XYZ file of C-alpha atoms in Angstrom:
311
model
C -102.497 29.101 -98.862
C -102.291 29.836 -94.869
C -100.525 25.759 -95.032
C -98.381 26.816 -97.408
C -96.952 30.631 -96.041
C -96.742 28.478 -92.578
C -94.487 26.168 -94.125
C -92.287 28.942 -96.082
C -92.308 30.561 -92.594
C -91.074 27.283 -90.283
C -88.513 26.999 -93.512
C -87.077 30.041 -93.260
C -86.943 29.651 -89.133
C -85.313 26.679 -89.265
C -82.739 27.786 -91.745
C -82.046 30.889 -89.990
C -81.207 28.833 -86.633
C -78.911 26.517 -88.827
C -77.457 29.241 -90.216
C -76.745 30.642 -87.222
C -75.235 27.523 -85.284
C -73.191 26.901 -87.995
C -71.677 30.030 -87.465
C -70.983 29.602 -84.253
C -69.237 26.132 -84.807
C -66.978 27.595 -87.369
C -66.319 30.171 -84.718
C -65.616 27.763 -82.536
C -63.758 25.528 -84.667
C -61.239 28.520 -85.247
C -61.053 29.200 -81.727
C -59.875 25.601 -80.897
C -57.703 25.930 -83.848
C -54.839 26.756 -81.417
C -52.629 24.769 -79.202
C -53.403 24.382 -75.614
C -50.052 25.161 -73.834
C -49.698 23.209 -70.449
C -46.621 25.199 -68.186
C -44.713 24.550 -64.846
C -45.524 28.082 -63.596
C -43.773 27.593 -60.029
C -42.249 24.704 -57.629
C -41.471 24.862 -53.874
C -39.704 22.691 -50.931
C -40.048 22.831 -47.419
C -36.762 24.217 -46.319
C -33.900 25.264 -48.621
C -32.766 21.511 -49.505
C -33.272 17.638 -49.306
C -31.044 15.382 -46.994
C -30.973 11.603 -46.634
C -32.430 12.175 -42.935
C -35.689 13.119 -43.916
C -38.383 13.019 -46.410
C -39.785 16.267 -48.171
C -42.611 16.916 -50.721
C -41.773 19.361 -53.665
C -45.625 21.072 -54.453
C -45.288 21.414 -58.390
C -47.885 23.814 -60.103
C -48.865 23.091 -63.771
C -51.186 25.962 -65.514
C -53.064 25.005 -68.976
C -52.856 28.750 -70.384
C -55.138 28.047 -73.192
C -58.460 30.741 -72.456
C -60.909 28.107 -74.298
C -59.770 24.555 -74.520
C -59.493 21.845 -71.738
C -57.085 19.357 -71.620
C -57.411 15.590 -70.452
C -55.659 12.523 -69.945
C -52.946 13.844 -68.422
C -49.807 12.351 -67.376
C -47.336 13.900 -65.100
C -44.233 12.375 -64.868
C -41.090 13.221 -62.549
C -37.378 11.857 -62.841
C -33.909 12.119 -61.917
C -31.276 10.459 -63.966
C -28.259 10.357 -61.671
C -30.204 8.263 -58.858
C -29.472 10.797 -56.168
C -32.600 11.815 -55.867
C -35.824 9.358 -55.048
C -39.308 9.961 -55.962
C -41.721 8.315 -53.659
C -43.367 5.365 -55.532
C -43.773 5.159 -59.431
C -42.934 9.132 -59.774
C -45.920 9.257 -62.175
C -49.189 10.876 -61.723
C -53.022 10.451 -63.766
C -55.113 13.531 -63.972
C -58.278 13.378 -65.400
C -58.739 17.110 -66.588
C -56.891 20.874 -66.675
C -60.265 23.207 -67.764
C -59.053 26.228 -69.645
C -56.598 28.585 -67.773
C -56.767 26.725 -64.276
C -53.839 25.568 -62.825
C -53.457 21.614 -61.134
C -50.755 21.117 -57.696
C -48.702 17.978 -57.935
C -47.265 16.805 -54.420
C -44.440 14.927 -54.784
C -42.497 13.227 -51.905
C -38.557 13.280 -51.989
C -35.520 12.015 -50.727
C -32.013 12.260 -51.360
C -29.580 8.780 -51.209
C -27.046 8.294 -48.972
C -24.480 8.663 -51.407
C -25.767 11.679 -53.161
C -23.687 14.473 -53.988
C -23.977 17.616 -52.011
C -25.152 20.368 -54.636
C -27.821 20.742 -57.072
C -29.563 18.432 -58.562
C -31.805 18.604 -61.472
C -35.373 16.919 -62.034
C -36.966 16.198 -65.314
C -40.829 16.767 -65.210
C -42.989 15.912 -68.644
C -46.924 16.274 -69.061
C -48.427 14.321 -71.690
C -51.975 15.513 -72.576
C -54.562 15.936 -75.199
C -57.067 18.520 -76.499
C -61.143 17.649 -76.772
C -60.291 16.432 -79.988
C -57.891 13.323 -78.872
C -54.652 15.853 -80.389
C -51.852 14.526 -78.097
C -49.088 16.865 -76.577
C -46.304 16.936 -74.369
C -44.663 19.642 -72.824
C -41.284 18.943 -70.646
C -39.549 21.541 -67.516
C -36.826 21.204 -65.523
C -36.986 21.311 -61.467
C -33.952 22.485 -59.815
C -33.493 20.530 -56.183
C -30.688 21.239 -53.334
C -29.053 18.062 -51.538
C -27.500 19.146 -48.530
C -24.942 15.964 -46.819
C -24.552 16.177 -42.848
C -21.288 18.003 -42.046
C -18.977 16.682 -40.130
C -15.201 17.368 -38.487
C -12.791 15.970 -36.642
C -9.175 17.278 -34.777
C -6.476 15.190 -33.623
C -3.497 17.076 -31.819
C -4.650 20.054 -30.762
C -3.612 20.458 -27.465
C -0.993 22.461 -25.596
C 1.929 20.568 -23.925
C 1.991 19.437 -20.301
C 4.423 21.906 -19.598
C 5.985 25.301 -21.013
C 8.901 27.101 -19.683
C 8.403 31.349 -19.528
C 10.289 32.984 -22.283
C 10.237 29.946 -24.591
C 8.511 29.503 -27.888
C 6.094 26.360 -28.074
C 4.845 24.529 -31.856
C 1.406 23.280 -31.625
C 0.320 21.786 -35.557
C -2.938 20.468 -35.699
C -5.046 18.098 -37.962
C -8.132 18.713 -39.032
C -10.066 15.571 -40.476
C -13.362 16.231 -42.818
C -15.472 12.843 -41.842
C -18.690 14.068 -43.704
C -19.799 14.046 -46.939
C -19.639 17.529 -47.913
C -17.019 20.069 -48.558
C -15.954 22.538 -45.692
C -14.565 25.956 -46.773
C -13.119 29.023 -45.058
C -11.993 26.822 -41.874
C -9.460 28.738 -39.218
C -8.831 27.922 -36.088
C -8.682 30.988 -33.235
C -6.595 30.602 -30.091
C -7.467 32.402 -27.243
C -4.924 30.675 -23.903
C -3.574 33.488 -20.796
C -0.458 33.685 -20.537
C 0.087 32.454 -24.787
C 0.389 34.743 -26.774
C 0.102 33.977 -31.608
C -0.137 35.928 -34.215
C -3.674 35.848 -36.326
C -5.829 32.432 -36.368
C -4.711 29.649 -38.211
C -6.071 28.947 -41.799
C -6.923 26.009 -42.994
C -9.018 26.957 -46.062
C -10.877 23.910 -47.862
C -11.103 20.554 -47.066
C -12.290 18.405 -48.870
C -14.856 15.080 -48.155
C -13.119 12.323 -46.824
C -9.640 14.035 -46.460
C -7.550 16.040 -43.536
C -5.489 19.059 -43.331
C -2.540 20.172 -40.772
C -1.885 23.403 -39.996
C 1.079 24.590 -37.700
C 1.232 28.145 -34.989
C 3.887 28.990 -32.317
C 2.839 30.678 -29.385
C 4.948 32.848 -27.331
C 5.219 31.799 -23.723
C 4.917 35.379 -21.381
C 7.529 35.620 -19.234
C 5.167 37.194 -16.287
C 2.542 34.411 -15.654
C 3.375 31.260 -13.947
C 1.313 27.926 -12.719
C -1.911 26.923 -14.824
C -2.576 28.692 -18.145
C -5.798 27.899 -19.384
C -7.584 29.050 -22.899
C -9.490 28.104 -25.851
C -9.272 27.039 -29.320
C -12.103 27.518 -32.022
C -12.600 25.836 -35.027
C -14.776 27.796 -37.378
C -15.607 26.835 -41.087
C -18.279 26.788 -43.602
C -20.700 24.232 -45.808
C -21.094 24.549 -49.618
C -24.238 26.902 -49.250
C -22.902 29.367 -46.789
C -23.568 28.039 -43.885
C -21.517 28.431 -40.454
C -20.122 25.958 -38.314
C -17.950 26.079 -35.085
C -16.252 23.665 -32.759
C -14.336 25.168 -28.976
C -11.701 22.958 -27.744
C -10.393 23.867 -24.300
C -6.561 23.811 -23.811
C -4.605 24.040 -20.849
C -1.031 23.790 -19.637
C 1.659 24.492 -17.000
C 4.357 27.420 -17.103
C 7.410 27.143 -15.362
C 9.897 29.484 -13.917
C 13.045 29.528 -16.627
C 16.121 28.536 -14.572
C 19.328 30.236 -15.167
C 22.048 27.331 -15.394
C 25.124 28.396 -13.444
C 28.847 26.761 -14.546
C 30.447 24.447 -12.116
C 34.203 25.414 -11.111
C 35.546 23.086 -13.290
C 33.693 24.314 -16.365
C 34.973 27.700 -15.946
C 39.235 26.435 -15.527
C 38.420 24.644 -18.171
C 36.906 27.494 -20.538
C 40.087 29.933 -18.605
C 42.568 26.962 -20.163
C 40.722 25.411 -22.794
C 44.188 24.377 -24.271
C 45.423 22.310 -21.649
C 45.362 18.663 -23.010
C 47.757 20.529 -25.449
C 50.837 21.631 -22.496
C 50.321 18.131 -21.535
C 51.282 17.066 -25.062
C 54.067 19.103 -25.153
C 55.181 18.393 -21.508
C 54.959 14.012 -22.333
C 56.897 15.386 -25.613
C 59.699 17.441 -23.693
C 60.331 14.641 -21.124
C 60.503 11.974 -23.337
C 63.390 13.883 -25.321
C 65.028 14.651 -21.998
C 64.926 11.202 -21.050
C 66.330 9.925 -24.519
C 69.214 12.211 -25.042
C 70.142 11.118 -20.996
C 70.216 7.325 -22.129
C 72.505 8.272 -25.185
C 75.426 10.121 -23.552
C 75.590 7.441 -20.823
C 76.197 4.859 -24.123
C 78.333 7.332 -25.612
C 80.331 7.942 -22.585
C 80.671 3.473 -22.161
C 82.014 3.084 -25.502
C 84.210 5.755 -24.947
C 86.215 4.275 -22.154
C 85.523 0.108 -23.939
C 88.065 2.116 -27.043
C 90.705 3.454 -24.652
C 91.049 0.308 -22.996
C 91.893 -1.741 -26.288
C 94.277 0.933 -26.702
């Protein structure tokens, strides 16, 4: 009888416990029920942008929010479609395991082409991963990337003439040349030269990669400086994020006395008898009528006496 209430006993034990872990697994089971959601929660760069000169890693962080699942096998992948933008080696990454609402960092080395296009560029990162149960996923973000291009300008003509006479007003039109391979905005150019005096700075506004620009100013010569004149010009502008460039060019020139121009003697009779090649006309006119009608009366007077003497 003791046998047998010890068995009923160890029966009822045993049940109990299985009773109780299969409680727990169904728990468990509709726990895991859910999806575990795998996130880019933040990226960042050294710097504010990538440039052909120089390689950068962008730190990636990926968070698996689910509170109770793990996820393995994972696959981290990171592309760029346009080719601008180079991902060191295969751009792909194995990790073995995310545990439940930890977060994995994913360095990835960068570098823009030489031929990339100054701007934003975007990135395409996918994680492929599965649950404890072999369920695959995938979950796909975008990574937004800066290329910044070297800027770079040239001027031709921007000088000041050898020489400028006081009084006078002098042209000066220079060309501006964009040899980089970004667009420069807001550019002006701000003369400062003694004895010179313009109006506001010239404007040049955009210019774009691979082009030029001309611009033209006067400058008003003073009339109270002479001898060297010596100045300044600056060439300001911008790059497509803001940022501000500048260029001084010195200038120099010579100012010379204005000379009054007096009028020779014979300049002035002329301007007091500026018709004169006209009483010439009229005097060659008068004496050859003097001198014809002379001619005809002496005829006139020969046949006169040739009748009377046939008479």
């Amino acid at each position: 009888m003791k046998k047998f209430l010890t068995f009923i006993l160890t029966f009822v034990l045993c049940f109990s416990f299985a009773a109780v872990v299969y409680a727990e697994d169904v728990a468990e089971e509709k726990t895991d029920a859910s999806n575990p959601r795998v996130m880019l929660t933040s990226y960042k760069m050294e710097g504010d942008s990538l440039s052909p000169d120089a390689e950068k890693a962008v730190e990636i962080v990926i968070k698996n929010f689910s509170k109770t699942k793990a996820v393995s096998n994972i696959k981290l992948s990171l592309t760029e479609e346009s080719g601008d933008i180079k991902v060191s080696g295969t751009g792909t990454k194995f990790v073995e395991k995310i545990s439940a609402n930890s977060s994995y960092t994913w360095k990835v080395p960068l570098v823009a082409s030489k031929t990339a296009a100054t701007g934003e560029h975007k990135l395409n990162l996918t994680v492929e991963y599965e649950d404890k149960y072999y369920t695959p996923y995938s979950a796909s973000d975008i990574i937004s990337i800066n290329i910044k291009q070297p800027v770079s300008l040239e001027y031709d003509a921007l000088m000041l003439p050898v020489k400028v006479t006081q009084g006078n007003t002098e042209t000066v039109s220079p060309i501006l040349m964009n040899t980089g391979k970004s667009i420069i905005r807001n550019c002006k150019i701000s003369f400062a030269v003694d004895g010179l005096e313009t109006g506001s700075a010239l404007f040049i506004g955009e210019i774009q990669a691979g082009t030029s620009a001309t611009g033209s100013t006067n400058f008003r010569v003073s009339t109270e400086k002479l001898g060297e004149a010596t100045g300044t010009a600056v060439i300001s502008y911008e790059d497509e994020f803001g940022e501000n460039y500048s260029q001084t060019v010195d200038l120099s020139t010579i100012i010379e006395e204005k000379v009054e121009i007096t009028e020779e003697p014979e300049e002035k009779e002329k301007q007091k008898y500026p018709l004169w090649w006209l009483f010439i006309l009229i005097g060659l006119a008068a004496g050859g009528g003097l001198g014809f009608g002379i001619t005809a009366a002496v005829h006139s007077s020969k046949q006169r006496k040739e009748d009377e003497m046939r008479l």
